[in-house]
Tab-separated table of C-alpha atoms and ligand atoms in Angstrom:
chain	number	residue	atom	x	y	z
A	1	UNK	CA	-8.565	-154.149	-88.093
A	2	UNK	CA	-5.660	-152.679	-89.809
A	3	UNK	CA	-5.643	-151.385	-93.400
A	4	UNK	CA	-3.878	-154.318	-94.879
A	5	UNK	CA	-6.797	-156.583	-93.562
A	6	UNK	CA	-9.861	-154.696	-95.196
A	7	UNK	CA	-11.873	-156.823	-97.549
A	8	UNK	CA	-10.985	-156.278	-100.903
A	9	UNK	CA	-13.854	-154.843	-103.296
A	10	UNK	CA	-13.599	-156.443	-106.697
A	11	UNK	CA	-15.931	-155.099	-109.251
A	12	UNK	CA	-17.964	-157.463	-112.000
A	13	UNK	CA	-19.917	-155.574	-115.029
A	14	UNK	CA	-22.410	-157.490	-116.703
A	15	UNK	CA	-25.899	-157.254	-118.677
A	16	UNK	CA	-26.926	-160.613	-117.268
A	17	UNK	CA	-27.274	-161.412	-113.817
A	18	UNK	CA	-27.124	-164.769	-114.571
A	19	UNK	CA	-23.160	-164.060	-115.265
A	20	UNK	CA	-22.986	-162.220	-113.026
A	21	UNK	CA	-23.875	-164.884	-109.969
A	22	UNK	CA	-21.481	-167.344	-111.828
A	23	UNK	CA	-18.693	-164.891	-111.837
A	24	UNK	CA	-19.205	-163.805	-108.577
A	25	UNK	CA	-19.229	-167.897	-107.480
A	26	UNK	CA	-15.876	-168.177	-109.051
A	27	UNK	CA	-14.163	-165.353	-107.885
A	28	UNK	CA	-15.473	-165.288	-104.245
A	29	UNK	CA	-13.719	-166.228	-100.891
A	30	UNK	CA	-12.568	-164.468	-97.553
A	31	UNK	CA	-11.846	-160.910	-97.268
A	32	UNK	CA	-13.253	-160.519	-100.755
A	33	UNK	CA	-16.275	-158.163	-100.786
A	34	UNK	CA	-18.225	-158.272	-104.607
A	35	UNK	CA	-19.649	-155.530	-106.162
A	36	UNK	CA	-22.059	-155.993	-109.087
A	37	UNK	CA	-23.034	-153.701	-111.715
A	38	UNK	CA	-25.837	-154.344	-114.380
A	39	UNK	CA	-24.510	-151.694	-116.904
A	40	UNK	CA	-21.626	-149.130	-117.269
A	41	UNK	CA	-23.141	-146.149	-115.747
A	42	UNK	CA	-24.258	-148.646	-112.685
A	43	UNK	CA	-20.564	-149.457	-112.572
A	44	UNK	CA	-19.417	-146.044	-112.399
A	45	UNK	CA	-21.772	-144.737	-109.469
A	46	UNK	CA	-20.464	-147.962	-107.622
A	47	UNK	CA	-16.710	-146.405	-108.242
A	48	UNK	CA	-17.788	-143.363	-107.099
A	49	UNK	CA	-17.994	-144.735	-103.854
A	50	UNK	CA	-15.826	-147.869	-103.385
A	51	UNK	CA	-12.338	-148.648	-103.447
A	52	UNK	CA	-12.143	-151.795	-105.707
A	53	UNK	CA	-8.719	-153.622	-106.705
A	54	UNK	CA	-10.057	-155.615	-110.130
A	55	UNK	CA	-12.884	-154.804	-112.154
A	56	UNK	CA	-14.365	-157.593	-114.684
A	57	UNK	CA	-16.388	-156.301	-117.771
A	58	UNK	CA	-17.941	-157.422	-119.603
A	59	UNK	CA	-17.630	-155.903	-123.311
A	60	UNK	CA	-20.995	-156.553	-125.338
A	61	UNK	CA	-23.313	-154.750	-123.239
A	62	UNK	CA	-26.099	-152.640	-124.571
A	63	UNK	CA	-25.708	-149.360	-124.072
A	64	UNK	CA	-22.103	-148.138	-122.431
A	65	UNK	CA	-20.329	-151.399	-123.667
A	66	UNK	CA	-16.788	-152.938	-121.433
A	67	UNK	CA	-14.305	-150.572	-123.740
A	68	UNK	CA	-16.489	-147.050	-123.114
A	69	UNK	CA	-16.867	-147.853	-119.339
A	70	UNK	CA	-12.972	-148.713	-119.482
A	71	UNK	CA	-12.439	-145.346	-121.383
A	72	UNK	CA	-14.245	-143.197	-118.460
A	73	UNK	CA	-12.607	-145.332	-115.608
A	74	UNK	CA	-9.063	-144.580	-117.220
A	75	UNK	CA	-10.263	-140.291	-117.390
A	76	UNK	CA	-11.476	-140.399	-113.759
A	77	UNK	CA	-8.407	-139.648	-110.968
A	78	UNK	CA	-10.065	-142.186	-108.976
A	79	UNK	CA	-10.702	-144.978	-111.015
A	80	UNK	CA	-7.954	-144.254	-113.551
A	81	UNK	CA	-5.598	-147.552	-111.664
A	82	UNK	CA	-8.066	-149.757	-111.582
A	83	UNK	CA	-6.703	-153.159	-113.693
A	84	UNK	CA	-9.449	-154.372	-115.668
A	85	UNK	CA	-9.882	-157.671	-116.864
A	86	UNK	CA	-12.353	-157.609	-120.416
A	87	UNK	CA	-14.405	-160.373	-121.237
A	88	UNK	CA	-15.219	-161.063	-124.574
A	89	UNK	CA	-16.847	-163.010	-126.836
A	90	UNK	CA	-15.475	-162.487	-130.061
A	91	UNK	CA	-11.534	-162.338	-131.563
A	92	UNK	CA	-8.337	-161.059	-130.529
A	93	UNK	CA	-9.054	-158.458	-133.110
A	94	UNK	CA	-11.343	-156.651	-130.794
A	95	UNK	CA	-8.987	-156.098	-128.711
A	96	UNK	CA	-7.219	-153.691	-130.285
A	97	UNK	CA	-10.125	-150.840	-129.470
A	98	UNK	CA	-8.983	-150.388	-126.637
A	99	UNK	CA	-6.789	-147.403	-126.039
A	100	UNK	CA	-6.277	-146.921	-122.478
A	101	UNK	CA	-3.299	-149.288	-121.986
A	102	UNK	CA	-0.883	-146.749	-120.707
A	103	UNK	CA	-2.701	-146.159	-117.537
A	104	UNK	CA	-3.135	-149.556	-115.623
A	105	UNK	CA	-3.282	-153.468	-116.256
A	106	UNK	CA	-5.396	-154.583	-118.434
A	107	UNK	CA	-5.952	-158.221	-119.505
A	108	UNK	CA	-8.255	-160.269	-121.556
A	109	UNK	CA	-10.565	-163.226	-120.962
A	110	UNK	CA	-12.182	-165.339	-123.528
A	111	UNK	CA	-15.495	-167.068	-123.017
A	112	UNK	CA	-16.365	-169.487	-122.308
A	113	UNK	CA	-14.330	-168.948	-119.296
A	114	UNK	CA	-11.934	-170.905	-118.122
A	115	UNK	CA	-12.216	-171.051	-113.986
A	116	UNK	CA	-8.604	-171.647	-112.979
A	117	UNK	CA	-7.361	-169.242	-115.965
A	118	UNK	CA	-10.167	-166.162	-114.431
A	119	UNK	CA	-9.187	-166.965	-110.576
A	120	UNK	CA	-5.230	-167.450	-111.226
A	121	UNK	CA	-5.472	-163.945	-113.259
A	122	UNK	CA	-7.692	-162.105	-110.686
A	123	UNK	CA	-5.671	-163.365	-107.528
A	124	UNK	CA	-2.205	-161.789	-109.001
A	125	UNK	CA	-4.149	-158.258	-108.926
A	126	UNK	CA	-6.207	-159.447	-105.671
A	127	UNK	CA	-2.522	-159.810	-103.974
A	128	UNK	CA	-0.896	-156.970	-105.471
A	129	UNK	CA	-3.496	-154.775	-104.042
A	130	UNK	CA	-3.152	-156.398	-100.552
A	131	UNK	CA	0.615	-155.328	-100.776
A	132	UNK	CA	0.110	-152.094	-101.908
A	133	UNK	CA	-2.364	-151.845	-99.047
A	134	UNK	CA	0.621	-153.258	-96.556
A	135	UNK	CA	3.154	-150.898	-98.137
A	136	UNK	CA	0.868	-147.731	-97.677
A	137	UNK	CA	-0.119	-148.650	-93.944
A	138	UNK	CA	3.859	-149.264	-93.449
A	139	UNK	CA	4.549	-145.744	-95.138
A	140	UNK	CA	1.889	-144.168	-92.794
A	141	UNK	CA	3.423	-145.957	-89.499
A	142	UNK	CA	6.984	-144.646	-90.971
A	143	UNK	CA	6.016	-141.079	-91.103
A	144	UNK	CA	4.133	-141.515	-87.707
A	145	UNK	CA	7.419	-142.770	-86.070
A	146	UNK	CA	9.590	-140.326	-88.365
A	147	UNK	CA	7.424	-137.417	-87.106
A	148	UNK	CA	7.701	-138.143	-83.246
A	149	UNK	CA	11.218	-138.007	-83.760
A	150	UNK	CA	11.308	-134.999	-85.312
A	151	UNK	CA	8.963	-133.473	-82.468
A	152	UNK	CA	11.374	-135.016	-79.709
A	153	UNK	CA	14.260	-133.380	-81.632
A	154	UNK	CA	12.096	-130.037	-81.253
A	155	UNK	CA	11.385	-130.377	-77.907
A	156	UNK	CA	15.526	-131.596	-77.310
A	157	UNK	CA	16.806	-128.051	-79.101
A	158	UNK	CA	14.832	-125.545	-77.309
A	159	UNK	CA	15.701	-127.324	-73.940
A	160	UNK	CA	18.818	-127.442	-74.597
A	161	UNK	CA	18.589	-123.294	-75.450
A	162	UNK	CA	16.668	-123.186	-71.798
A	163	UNK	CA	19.146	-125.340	-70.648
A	164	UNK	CA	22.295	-122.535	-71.652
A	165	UNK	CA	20.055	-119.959	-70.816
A	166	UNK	CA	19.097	-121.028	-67.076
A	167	UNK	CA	23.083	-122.110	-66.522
A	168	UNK	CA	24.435	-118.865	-67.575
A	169	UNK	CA	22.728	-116.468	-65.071
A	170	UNK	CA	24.259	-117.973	-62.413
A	171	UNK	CA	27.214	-118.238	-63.743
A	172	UNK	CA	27.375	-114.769	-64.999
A	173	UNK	CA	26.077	-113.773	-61.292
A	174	UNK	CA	28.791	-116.148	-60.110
A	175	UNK	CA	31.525	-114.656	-61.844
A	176	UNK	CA	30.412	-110.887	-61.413
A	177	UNK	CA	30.493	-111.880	-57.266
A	178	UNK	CA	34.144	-113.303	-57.826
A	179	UNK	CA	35.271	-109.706	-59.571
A	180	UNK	CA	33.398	-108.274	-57.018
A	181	UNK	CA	34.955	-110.011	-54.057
A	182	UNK	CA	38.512	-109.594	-55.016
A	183	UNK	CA	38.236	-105.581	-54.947
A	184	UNK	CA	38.534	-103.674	-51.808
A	185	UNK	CA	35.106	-103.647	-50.359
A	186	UNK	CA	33.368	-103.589	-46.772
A	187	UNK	CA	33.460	-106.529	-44.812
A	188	UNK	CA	29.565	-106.263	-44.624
A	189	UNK	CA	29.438	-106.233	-48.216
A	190	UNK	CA	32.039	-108.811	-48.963
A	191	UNK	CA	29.461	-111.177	-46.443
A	192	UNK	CA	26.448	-110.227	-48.344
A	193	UNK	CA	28.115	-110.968	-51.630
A	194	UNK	CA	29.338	-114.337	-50.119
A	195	UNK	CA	25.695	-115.462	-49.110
A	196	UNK	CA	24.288	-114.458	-52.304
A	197	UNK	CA	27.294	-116.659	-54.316
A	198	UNK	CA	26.281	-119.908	-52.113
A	199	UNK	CA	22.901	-119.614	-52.862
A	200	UNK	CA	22.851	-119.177	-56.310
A	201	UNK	CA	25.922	-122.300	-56.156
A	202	UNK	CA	23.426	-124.419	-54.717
A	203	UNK	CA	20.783	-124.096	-57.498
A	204	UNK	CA	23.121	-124.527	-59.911
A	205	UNK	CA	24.151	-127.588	-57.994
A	206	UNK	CA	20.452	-128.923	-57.724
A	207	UNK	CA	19.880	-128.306	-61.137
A	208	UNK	CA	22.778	-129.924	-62.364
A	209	UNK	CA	22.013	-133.485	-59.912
A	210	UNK	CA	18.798	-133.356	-61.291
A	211	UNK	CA	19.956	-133.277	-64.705
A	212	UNK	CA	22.102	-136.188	-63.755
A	213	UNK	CA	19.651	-137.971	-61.842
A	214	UNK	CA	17.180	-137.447	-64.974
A	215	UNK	CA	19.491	-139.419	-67.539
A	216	UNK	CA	20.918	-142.413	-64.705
A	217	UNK	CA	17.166	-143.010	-64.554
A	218	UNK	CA	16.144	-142.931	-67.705
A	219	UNK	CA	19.372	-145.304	-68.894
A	220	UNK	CA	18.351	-147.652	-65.864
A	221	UNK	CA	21.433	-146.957	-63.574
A	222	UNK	CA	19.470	-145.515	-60.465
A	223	UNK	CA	19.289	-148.595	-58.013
A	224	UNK	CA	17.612	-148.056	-55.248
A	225	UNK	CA	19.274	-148.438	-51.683
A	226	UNK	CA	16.310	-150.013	-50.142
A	227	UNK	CA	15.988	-150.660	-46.420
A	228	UNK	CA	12.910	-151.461	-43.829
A	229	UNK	CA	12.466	-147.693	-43.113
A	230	UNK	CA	9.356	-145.867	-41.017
A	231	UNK	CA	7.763	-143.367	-42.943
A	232	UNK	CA	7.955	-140.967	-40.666
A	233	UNK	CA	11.589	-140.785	-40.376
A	234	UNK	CA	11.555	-139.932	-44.307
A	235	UNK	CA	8.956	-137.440	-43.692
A	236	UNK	CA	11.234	-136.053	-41.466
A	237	UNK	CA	14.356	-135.804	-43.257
A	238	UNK	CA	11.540	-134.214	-45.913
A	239	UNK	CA	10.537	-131.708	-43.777
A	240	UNK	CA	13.888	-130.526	-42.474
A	241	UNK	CA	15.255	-130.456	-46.481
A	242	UNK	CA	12.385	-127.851	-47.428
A	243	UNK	CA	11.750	-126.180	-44.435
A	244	UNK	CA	13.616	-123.265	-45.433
A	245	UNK	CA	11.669	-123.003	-48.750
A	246	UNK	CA	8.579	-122.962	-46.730
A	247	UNK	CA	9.588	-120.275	-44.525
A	248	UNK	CA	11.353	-117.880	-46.905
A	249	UNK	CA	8.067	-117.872	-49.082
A	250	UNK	CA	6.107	-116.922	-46.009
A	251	UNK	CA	3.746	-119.907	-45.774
A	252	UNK	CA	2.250	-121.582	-42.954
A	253	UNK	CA	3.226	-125.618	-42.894
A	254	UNK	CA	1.432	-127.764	-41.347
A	255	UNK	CA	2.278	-131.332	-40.557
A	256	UNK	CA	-0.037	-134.386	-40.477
A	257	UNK	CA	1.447	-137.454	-39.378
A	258	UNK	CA	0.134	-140.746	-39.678
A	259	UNK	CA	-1.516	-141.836	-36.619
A	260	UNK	CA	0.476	-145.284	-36.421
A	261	UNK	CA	3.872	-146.289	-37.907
A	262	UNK	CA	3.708	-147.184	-41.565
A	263	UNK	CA	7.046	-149.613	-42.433
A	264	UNK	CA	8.391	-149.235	-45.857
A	265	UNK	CA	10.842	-150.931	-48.128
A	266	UNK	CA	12.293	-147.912	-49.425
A	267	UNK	CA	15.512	-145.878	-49.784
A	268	UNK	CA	15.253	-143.014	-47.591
A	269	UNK	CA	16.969	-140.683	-49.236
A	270	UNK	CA	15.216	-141.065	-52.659
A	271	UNK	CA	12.098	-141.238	-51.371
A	272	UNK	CA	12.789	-138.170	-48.885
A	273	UNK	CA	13.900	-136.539	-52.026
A	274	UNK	CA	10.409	-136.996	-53.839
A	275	UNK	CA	8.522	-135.857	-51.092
A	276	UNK	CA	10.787	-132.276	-50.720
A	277	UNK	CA	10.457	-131.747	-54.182
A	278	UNK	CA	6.702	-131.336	-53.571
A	279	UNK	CA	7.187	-129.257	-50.961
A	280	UNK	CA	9.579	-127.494	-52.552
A	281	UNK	CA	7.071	-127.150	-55.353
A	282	UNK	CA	4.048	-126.100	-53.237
A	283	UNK	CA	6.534	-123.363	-52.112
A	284	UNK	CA	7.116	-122.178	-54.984
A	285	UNK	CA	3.769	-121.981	-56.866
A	286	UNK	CA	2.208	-120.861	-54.258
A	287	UNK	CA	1.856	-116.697	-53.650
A	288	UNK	CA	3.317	-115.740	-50.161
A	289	UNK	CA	1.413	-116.700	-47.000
A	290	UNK	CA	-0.447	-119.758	-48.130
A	291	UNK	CA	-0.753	-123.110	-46.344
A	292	UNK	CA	0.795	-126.061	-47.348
A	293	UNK	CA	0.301	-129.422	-45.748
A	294	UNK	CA	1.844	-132.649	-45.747
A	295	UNK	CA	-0.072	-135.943	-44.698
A	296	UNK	CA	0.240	-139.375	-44.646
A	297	UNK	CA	-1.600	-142.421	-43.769
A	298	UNK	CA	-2.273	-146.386	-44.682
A	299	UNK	CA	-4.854	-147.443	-46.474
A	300	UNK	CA	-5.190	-151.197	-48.004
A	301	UNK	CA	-1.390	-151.931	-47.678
A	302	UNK	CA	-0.319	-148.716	-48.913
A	303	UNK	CA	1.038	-145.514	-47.634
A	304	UNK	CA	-0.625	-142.809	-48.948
A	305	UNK	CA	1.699	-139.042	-48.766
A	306	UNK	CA	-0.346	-136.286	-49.657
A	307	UNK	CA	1.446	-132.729	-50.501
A	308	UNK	CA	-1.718	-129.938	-50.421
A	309	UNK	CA	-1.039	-126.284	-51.258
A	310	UNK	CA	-3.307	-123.307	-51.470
A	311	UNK	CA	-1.757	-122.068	-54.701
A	312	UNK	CA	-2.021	-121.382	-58.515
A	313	UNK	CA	-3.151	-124.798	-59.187
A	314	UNK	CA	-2.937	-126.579	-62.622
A	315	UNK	CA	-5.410	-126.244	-65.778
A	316	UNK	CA	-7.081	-129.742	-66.524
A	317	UNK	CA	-5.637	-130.116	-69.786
A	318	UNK	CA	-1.643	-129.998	-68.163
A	319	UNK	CA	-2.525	-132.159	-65.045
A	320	UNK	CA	-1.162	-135.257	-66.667
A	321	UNK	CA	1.452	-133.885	-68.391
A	322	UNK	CA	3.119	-132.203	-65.879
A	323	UNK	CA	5.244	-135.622	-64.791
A	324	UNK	CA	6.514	-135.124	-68.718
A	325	UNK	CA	10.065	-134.567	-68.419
A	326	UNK	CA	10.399	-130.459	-69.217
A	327	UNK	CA	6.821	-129.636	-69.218
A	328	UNK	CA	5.891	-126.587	-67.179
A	329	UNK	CA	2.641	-124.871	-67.352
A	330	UNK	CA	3.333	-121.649	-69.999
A	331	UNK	CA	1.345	-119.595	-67.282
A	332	UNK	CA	3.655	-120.457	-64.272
A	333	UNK	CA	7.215	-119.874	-65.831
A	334	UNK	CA	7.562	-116.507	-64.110
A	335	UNK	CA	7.283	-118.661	-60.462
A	336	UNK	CA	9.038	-121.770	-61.887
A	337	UNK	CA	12.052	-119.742	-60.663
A	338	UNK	CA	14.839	-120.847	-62.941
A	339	UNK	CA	13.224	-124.855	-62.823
A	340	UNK	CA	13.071	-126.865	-66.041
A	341	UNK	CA	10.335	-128.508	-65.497
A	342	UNK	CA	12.204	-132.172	-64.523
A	343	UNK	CA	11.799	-132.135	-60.717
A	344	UNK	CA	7.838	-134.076	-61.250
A	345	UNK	CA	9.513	-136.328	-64.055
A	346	UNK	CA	12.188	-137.775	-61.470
A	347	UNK	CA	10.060	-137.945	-58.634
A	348	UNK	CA	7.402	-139.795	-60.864
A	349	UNK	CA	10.641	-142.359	-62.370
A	350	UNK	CA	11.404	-142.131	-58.124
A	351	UNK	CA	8.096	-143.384	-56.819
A	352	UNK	CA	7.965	-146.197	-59.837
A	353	UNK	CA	11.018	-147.754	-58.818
A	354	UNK	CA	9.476	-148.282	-55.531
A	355	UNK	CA	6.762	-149.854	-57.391
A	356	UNK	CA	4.232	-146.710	-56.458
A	357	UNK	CA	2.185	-144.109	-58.188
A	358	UNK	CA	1.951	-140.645	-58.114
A	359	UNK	CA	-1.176	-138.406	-59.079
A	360	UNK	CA	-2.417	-134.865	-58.805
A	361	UNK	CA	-5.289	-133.088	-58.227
A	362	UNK	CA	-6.272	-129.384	-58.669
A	363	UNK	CA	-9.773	-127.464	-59.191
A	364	UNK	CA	-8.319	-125.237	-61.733
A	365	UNK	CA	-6.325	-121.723	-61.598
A	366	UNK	CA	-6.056	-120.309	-58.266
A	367	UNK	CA	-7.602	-123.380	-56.251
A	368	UNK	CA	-4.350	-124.766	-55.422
A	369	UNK	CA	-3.317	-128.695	-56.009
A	370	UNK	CA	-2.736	-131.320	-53.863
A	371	UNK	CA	-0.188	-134.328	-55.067
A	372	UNK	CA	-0.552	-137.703	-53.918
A	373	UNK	CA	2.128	-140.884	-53.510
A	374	UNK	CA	0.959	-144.277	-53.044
A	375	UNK	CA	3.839	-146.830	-52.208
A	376	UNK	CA	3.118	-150.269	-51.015
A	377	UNK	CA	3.953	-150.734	-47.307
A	378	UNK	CA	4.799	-153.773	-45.266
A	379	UNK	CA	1.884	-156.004	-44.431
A	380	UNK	CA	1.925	-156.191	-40.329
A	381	UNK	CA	2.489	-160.002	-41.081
A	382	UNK	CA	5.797	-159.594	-42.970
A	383	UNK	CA	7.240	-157.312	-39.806
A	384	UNK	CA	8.082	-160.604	-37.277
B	1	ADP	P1	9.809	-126.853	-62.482
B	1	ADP	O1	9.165	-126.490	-61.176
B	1	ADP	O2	11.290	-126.883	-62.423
B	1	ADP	O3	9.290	-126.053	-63.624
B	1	ADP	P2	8.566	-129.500	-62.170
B	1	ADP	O4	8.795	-130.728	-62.996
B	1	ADP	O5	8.839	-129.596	-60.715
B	1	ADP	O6	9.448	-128.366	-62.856
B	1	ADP	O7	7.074	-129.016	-62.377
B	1	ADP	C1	6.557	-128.977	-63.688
B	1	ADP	C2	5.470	-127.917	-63.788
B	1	ADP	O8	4.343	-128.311	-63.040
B	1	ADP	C3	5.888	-126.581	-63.201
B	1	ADP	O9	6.584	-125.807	-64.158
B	1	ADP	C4	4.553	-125.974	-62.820
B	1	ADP	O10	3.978	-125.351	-63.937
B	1	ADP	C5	3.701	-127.178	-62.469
B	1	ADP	N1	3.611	-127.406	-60.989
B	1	ADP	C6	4.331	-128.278	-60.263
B	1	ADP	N2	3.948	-128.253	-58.946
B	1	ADP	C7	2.950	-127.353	-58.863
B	1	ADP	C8	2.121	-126.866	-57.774
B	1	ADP	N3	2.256	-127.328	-56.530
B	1	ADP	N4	1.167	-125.951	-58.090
B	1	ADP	C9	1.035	-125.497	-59.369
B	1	ADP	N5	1.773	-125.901	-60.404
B	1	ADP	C10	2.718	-126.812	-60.186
């Protein structure tokens, strides 16, 4: 139920039940809720603890009469708004007691009462309320959508300060190799210089496809190149892409294949791409001589890659946000090794253009995490 289509509370005050019912069977019909006092100070416990968007008093009461209970509703913060409607008995004259008029509506009924004058009256303030009700849950939807964007705008600036920052070591190493390279050093030197220049080219060059990548998916222009591929030849290419990752961190890889062929629709190189990046990954947030192991195998029409590492692993609370584009895990930045934290985002947009699914699993710090792709395969049936 949404704010705007809460029953509306309407109050009537009056000595005599008997009034009271016959009120209430004038004014009543859906999404109206009546409350019923039998004096003033009834009336003001009730306000006390309901919203109510037209009160009806009556004035000769014994006791607190209408214009006293009208008086404390106007000096209460809560009740102060209320529109009242007064019924009297006696002249216009009366009237003028009242001195409250500057805070809300106020209006007059003579009795006997008229039925289509009361209901006419009370259904202006019954639907002015509703509105006000509409307008406050569209303010509160407003600020909602007005404070996400200000929170993506956050999140924008400081990437785009991690961004700068990540770009200009290279290039500062870049240069500094450059200014290096055209002084008179040692061939040796001039090598290791040269080596050290290509790698740090190639990141930059990863980080900047990936960037691209990033924003072709997210504006729709990634198609797919999809052709009936074996999954093990995309393991492959997989395998051969992060191989050297694997080695230079010192870890032991091992390899299980699926036991029979599993046929895809799939572009090779994108999906080759998804599965190196969690190698790549499992490298990398994994300490030095850990194992990492990539399986695969059908299950119910779909191929199931698994990418286990014996590594830092992931807290609970960041396991599904992870695939948000620039999250990283505050804990890990020191291994994220100049990442951004978009690699899982684009191999999650990846695998969902192949109509798959990608999840993770980890125990917690230190127990390592294992990352799993489901992608429908080719029923046997649709091979012929
Ligand atoms: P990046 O590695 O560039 O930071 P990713 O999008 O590839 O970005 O990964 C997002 C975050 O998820 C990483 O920063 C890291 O904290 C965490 N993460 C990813 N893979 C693993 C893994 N195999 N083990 C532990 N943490 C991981």
């Amino acid at each position: 139920m949404t704010m705007a289509d809460k029953p509306i509370n309407f109050l009537l005050v009056d000595d005599l039940e008997e009034n009271l019912l016959a009120l209430e069977a004038l004014l009543q019909r859906e999404g109206l809720t009546c409350l019923k006092a039998r004096s003033g100070e009834e009336a003001l416990e009730l306000l006390l603890a309901h919203e109510v968007a037209l009160a009806l008093l009556d004035v000769q009461m014994p006791g607190m009469d209408g214009f006293e209970l009208a008086e404390f509703m106007r000096g209460s913060e809560r009740a102060r708004h209320i529109p009242i409607i007064f019924v009297t008995a006696g002249s216009a004259d009366l009237q003028r007691r009242f001195r409250g008029y500057e805070a809300g509506a106020v209006d007059f009924i003579q009795k006997p009462i008229e039925p289509t004058a009361l209901r006419s009256k009370a259904n202006v303030f019954f639907d002015l309320h509703r509105q006000r009700l509409q307008i406050q849950a569209q303010r509160d939807e407003l600020e909602a959508a007005a404070q996400a964007l200000r929170r993506a705008d956050r999140h924008k600036d400081s990437f785009l300060a991690v961004l700068a920052h990540e770009l200009r070591n290279p290039v500062a190493a870049l240069s500094g190799g450059l200014h290096l390279l055209n002084k008179d050093i040692s061939p040796e030197r001039s090598q290791d210089i040269r080596v050290r220049m290509d790698r740090m080219l190639t990141h930059l060059s990863h980080l900047v496809d990936d960037l691209l990548d990033v924003s072709r998916v997210s504006q729709g222009k990634i198609s797919l190149k999809r052709e009936r591929i074996e999954l093990r030849e995309i393991l492959r290419s997989a395998i051969e892409a992060s191989q050297h990752n694997l080695d230079a961190a010192g870890h032991r890889f091992v390899f299980e294949p699926p036991g029979q062929a599993i046929w895809l629709d799939a572009d090779h190189t994108r999906l080759a791409q998804v599965v190196s990046n969690l190698l790549n990954n499992a490298a990398k947030y994994t300490p030095s001589g850990g194992v990492v192991t990539l399986s695969a195998q059908a299950r119910d029409g779909v191929a199931e890659i698994k990418v286990t590492d014996t590594g830092i692993g992931i807290p609970p609370e960041m396991q599904s946000r992870i695939f948000e584009i620039f999250a990283q895990v505050e804990d890990h930045l020191a291994k994220a090794q100049g990442g951004l934290g978009i690699g899982l985002a684009l191999v999650k947009q990846l695998v969902a253009l192949h109509g798959g699914a990608i999840s993770v699993e980890s125990a917690g710090e230190n127990m390592g995490s294992t990352f799993t792709v489901r992608i429908p395969a080719i029923a046997d049936g649709d091979l012929a």
